Amino acid sequence: KNKNKTKKKMKTIRRRFKNIMRKKNEKEKNIIKIKQIEMEETKQEKWWKTIETKLTEKHRKYHNENHIISLFKEYENTKNTKFIEKYGHMMTLNILFHDLIYDIGKTTNEEESAETFKEFTKDIKEGLEEYEKEIIEEIIRGTKNHIGKTTIEEDIEYILEKTKTQKTKEEKEELKKVYETFLDWDMAIVGSKEKEYDTYATNIRKEYEKIEEKEFNEKRTAFLKNLIGKQLYYTKEYQKREKRAYQNIQREIREKLSGKKRKKIVIGLTGGICAGKSTGRKILKEMGATMTIDADKVGHTIYEKGKKAYTKIIEHFGESILNDEKQVNRKALGQIVFTNKDQMKKLEEIVWPEIKAEVLEKIEKVKAGVIIVEAAILIEAGWQDVMDETWCYAVPPNVAIERMVNTRGLNEEQAKGRLNAQLTNEERIKHATRVFWTDKDIEHQRTMVKKAYDEIKDTLIPLPDYGATIVPPFLNVKHIETLMLQAENMVNKGVYYILSHYPTIDQLTTFYETLLRIAPTHEASTLLLPLKNKEKLNDVIHTLPFIETGNYELFNFENLKERQTWTPLIVDDLNVTNVTLMDKIEEEQIELTEETYNRVCVGGTFDRLHMGHKLLLSSLVLRAKEGGTLVIGITTEELQQKKAFKELIEPFEVRVANVKAFINQFSAGRETPFQFVIAPLHEPFGPTITEDAIELLVVSEETKKGGEKVNEVRQQKQMTTLKLEIVPEIKGDTFHKISSSALRERDAQRNRL
């Protein structure tokens, strides 16, 4: 499969190569008419073979076809078609030849690449001017030291001096543009997204795999430090990536200096039948592996109805393989594939990619630690590319046969047949990072595995004991579970969950039920609540049966700053980012002040009282002073004429009762219940433009403009300006906006059904 991928990439590169190496009568076929180069077909073929051979050398893990493809992507994304028309032929040749000679540890790679290009130019009949040949040659040489050594202007002067060609000021500017653009394309990956940069850094390390880890880290760190403070990008288009590029570089330097390379590592366990893979997986789990995955069990689930593989299997093998419940009868399917190699191959083409996708999804959820994937077919399916290490478990053939006879009830002939149908030990070992011969007792296996596991753990960034993560407004259990799993596997002992919003009783209950289920052993896991009025919710909390002493704290902005021992585990939209806790709070402008008001107001339809409404009402409650009044406007029939599915809106009395019941939850355990006024809304503004005593209006992001309009009307009436409390947009299980109209539409669809 990896060979096929490489062939596909080389096909793309060859198409690019041919794009400029065409006969004159084929020029018009190009969408962008870049300058054509003429060369005899036999010589053209000879040079293509040279390029192909060089780019697919085994030691290349980064400076290979992937790198060339990424440069051509930058080429394609260039919006300036005039630039491509004029310099496309030069840029293409720069891309193809700048890393053509690449031997690890050699200091003359660029020099040799330039000399190879020089040989190439001797076979060109026409289409490339002498000065263009010289410029490309010198740019290839110049890429070696283009960062921190000289300025672009000095490089250009040097190149022009080498070309011995007189150029005008305008021509020099054009040449500068070519050089700058090519350098920016070459450095583009440094300013890419964190995940892409990490892949690039890992592949660089793989190229140098024969060099000792410590030596590589020292050299790489020295190189990266040289980049800090230097100009990385020259064109406006790429200068936007400068900040992210420095963040990536500094992050890698931190990892290299600590002697650690990664937050997590994925180990693939493979081996022949009865080689002890499952035992190895269990041993690693006992030793503290963060997650262990049995790919065989994952494989069983992908045959289930509703999965992608199920549909593809039915389309190819027909419905005769289904049982009475319309599930795949694996015995019936087995009778087809075990007697027909072509059918077996087709089944593997359907099933293996789906198993891989599910395994990757599980891996993605874990942000730190050691992940073990047991897969008998790991080598056959070509999954080594997603494993950091491949561990091969092996036993001599006679031991495997003996184990099958003793444990699986097979006779010797059947056991030999199964063994011969698989890859040999030698074929697997060729792909392995480590090999474990498991023909001795289990204690011997445990000793070998422990030694390897300890070495692996030593290459990881150690996890902190405690961490803190900001919890965004949560609305469903799946969202909370994902967030907690991510946070829990980034620390050893416990997490402080900081709520960035004002929780309702429903939300607190849901959060704690999930917390106790996901991490019952993490006694130190604590919920921190941002309270504007501490006593108010403090009274309520003690009435809840699931709250125990030490499970929650009340906090404000100041005492957050005192928590020096926390490691910030910032989970933003479920993606971990490298910013500090305080930076994140300031960036999101989470207000942790204790300012409260005498008379606060909110308005809405409040139809089918949902989480969005509850968050608005919770914000209202927590902004009211002790003894203050809540003014709640609820729309009447006059204001509902333009609403979607207006006929399904609950009666006014029902909506009022639901709002009252929800507000009364906050009165539990209080000597004085909240005072609130229900104001029927016959027109949009209601009491907000008639009551001067109202001080604060709670709005959502969606109704923010309405709140601003209210203040315009109040100014016209010479009334005081209202403070606006803006509550973030609420999203649901599938991350669609929650709204009463969406719920009514759902009910209407059900009624129609």
Coordinates of C-alpha atoms in Angstrom, one line a residue, residues 102-304:
Y102 CA 20.2 14.2 -0.1
D103 CA 22.6 12.1 1.9
I104 CA 22.2 12.3 5.7
G105 CA 25.1 14.1 7.5
K106 CA 26.6 15.4 4.2
T107 CA 27.4 19.1 4.0
T108 CA 27.6 19.2 0.1
N109 CA 24.1 18.1 -0.8
E110 CA 23.1 21.5 -2.2
E111 CA 26.3 21.8 -4.1
E112 CA 25.8 18.4 -5.7
S113 CA 22.1 19.1 -6.4
A114 CA 23.2 22.3 -8.3
E115 CA 25.8 20.3 -10.2
T116 CA 23.2 17.7 -11.2
F117 CA 20.9 20.5 -12.4
K118 CA 23.9 21.9 -14.4
E119 CA 24.2 18.4 -16.1
F120 CA 20.5 18.5 -16.8
T121 CA 20.7 21.9 -18.6
K122 CA 23.2 20.5 -21.1
D123 CA 20.5 18.3 -22.5
I124 CA 18.1 21.2 -23.0
K125 CA 17.6 22.2 -26.7
E126 CA 15.8 25.5 -26.1
G127 CA 13.3 27.2 -23.7
L128 CA 15.7 28.1 -20.9
E129 CA 17.9 31.1 -21.2
E130 CA 21.6 31.0 -20.1
Y131 CA 21.0 33.5 -17.3
E132 CA 17.9 31.5 -16.1
K133 CA 20.0 28.3 -15.9
E134 CA 22.6 30.1 -13.8
I135 CA 20.1 31.7 -11.5
I136 CA 18.3 28.4 -10.8
E137 CA 21.7 26.7 -10.2
E138 CA 22.7 29.4 -7.7
I139 CA 19.3 29.4 -5.9
I140 CA 19.7 25.7 -5.4
R141 CA 23.1 26.3 -3.9
G142 CA 21.8 29.2 -1.8
T143 CA 19.0 27.4 0.0
K144 CA 21.6 25.9 2.3
N145 CA 22.3 29.1 4.2
H146 CA 19.3 31.3 3.5
I147 CA 18.3 31.8 7.2
G148 CA 20.3 34.0 9.4
K149 CA 23.5 34.1 7.3
T150 CA 22.8 36.8 4.8
T151 CA 20.0 39.1 3.7
I152 CA 17.9 38.4 0.6
E153 CA 19.5 41.4 -1.0
E154 CA 23.0 40.1 -0.3
D155 CA 22.0 36.7 -1.7
I156 CA 20.6 38.3 -4.9
E157 CA 23.8 40.2 -5.4
Y158 CA 25.9 37.1 -4.9
I159 CA 23.7 35.1 -7.4
L160 CA 23.9 37.9 -10.0
E161 CA 27.7 38.1 -9.6
K162 CA 27.9 34.3 -10.2
T163 CA 25.7 34.5 -13.3
K164 CA 27.9 37.1 -14.8
T165 CA 24.8 38.7 -16.4
Q166 CA 24.1 42.4 -16.3
K167 CA 20.6 43.1 -14.9
T168 CA 18.6 46.3 -14.6
K169 CA 17.1 47.4 -11.3
E170 CA 13.6 46.1 -12.3
E171 CA 15.1 42.7 -13.3
K172 CA 16.8 42.5 -10.0
E173 CA 13.5 43.1 -8.2
E174 CA 11.9 40.4 -10.3
L175 CA 14.7 38.0 -9.4
K176 CA 14.3 38.9 -5.8
K177 CA 10.6 38.0 -6.0
V178 CA 11.4 34.6 -7.5
Y179 CA 13.9 33.9 -4.8
E180 CA 11.7 35.1 -1.9
T181 CA 8.7 33.1 -3.1
F182 CA 10.7 29.9 -3.4
L183 CA 12.2 30.3 0.0
D184 CA 8.8 30.9 1.5
W185 CA 7.4 27.8 -0.2
D186 CA 10.3 25.8 1.2
M187 CA 9.7 27.1 4.8
A188 CA 5.9 26.9 4.6
I189 CA 5.7 23.8 6.7
V190 CA 7.3 25.5 9.7
G191 CA 4.3 27.9 10.0
S192 CA 1.7 25.2 9.4
K193 CA -0.8 23.8 11.9
E194 CA 0.7 22.1 15.0
K195 CA -0.2 18.6 13.9
E196 CA 1.3 19.1 10.4
Y197 CA 4.5 20.6 12.0
D198 CA 4.8 17.7 14.4
T199 CA 4.6 15.2 11.5
Y200 CA 7.3 17.1 9.7
A201 CA 9.5 17.2 12.8
T202 CA 9.0 13.5 13.4
N203 CA 9.9 12.7 9.7
I204 CA 13.1 14.7 10.1
R205 CA 14.0 12.6 13.1
K206 CA 13.3 9.4 11.2
E207 CA 15.7 10.5 8.5
Y208 CA 18.4 10.6 11.1
E209 CA 17.3 7.4 12.9
K210 CA 20.9 6.0 12.8
I211 CA 22.2 9.0 14.7
E212 CA 22.1 8.7 18.5
E213 CA 19.1 10.5 20.1
K214 CA 21.1 12.8 22.3
E215 CA 23.4 13.9 19.4
F216 CA 20.4 14.5 17.1
N217 CA 18.6 16.6 19.8
E218 CA 21.7 18.8 20.4
K219 CA 22.2 19.5 16.7
R220 CA 18.4 20.0 16.0
T221 CA 18.1 22.4 19.0
A222 CA 21.1 24.4 17.8
F223 CA 19.6 24.7 14.3
L224 CA 16.2 25.7 15.7
K225 CA 17.7 28.3 18.0
N226 CA 19.4 29.9 15.0
L227 CA 15.9 30.5 13.5
I228 CA 14.6 32.4 16.5
G229 CA 14.7 36.2 15.8
K230 CA 15.5 35.7 12.1
Q231 CA 13.2 36.6 9.3
L232 CA 11.5 33.3 8.3
Y233 CA 9.1 34.6 5.6
Y234 CA 9.6 37.4 3.0
T235 CA 6.3 37.7 1.1
K236 CA 3.2 39.3 2.7
E237 CA 1.2 36.1 2.0
Y238 CA 3.5 34.1 4.3
Q239 CA 4.3 36.6 6.9
K240 CA 1.0 35.8 8.5
R241 CA 2.4 32.4 9.4
E242 CA 5.5 33.9 11.2
K243 CA 3.9 33.9 14.7
R244 CA 2.7 30.3 14.4
A245 CA 6.1 29.3 13.0
Y246 CA 7.9 30.7 16.1
Q247 CA 5.4 28.9 18.4
N248 CA 6.1 25.6 16.6
I249 CA 9.9 26.1 16.8
Q250 CA 9.9 27.1 20.5
R251 CA 7.7 24.1 21.3
E252 CA 10.1 21.8 19.6
I253 CA 13.1 23.4 21.3
R254 CA 11.4 22.9 24.7
E255 CA 10.8 19.2 23.9
K256 CA 14.4 18.7 22.6
L257 CA 16.0 20.4 25.7
S258 CA 13.9 18.3 28.1
G259 CA 15.3 15.3 26.3
K260 CA 11.7 14.3 25.5
K261 CA 10.1 14.0 22.1
R262 CA 6.4 13.5 22.5
K263 CA 3.4 13.6 24.7
K264 CA 2.1 10.3 23.6
I265 CA 3.3 7.2 21.7
V266 CA 1.4 4.6 19.8
I267 CA 2.8 1.1 19.8
G268 CA 1.5 -1.6 17.4
L269 CA 1.7 -5.2 18.6
T270 CA 1.7 -7.8 15.9
G271 CA 2.8 -11.4 15.4
G272 CA 1.7 -14.8 14.1
I273 CA -0.9 -17.1 15.6
C274 CA -0.3 -18.2 19.2
A275 CA 2.7 -15.8 19.5
G276 CA 1.5 -14.2 22.7
K277 CA 0.2 -10.8 21.4
S278 CA -2.9 -10.7 23.7
T279 CA -0.8 -11.6 26.7
G280 CA 1.7 -8.8 25.8
R281 CA -1.2 -6.3 25.6
K282 CA -2.5 -7.4 29.0
I283 CA 1.0 -7.1 30.5
L284 CA 1.4 -3.5 29.1
K285 CA -2.0 -2.6 30.5
E286 CA -0.9 -3.8 34.0
M287 CA 2.2 -1.7 33.6
G288 CA 0.1 1.5 33.1
A289 CA -0.5 1.9 29.4
T290 CA -3.0 4.7 29.0
M291 CA -5.1 2.8 26.5
T292 CA -5.1 -0.6 24.9
I293 CA -7.0 -1.4 21.7
D294 CA -7.8 -4.9 20.4
A295 CA -8.1 -4.3 16.6
D296 CA -9.8 -7.8 16.3
K297 CA -12.6 -6.7 18.5
V298 CA -12.9 -3.4 16.7
G299 CA -13.1 -5.5 13.5
H300 CA -16.2 -7.4 14.8
T301 CA -18.1 -4.2 15.3
I302 CA -17.6 -2.8 11.8
Y303 CA -19.9 -5.6 10.4
E304 CA -22.8 -4.2 12.3

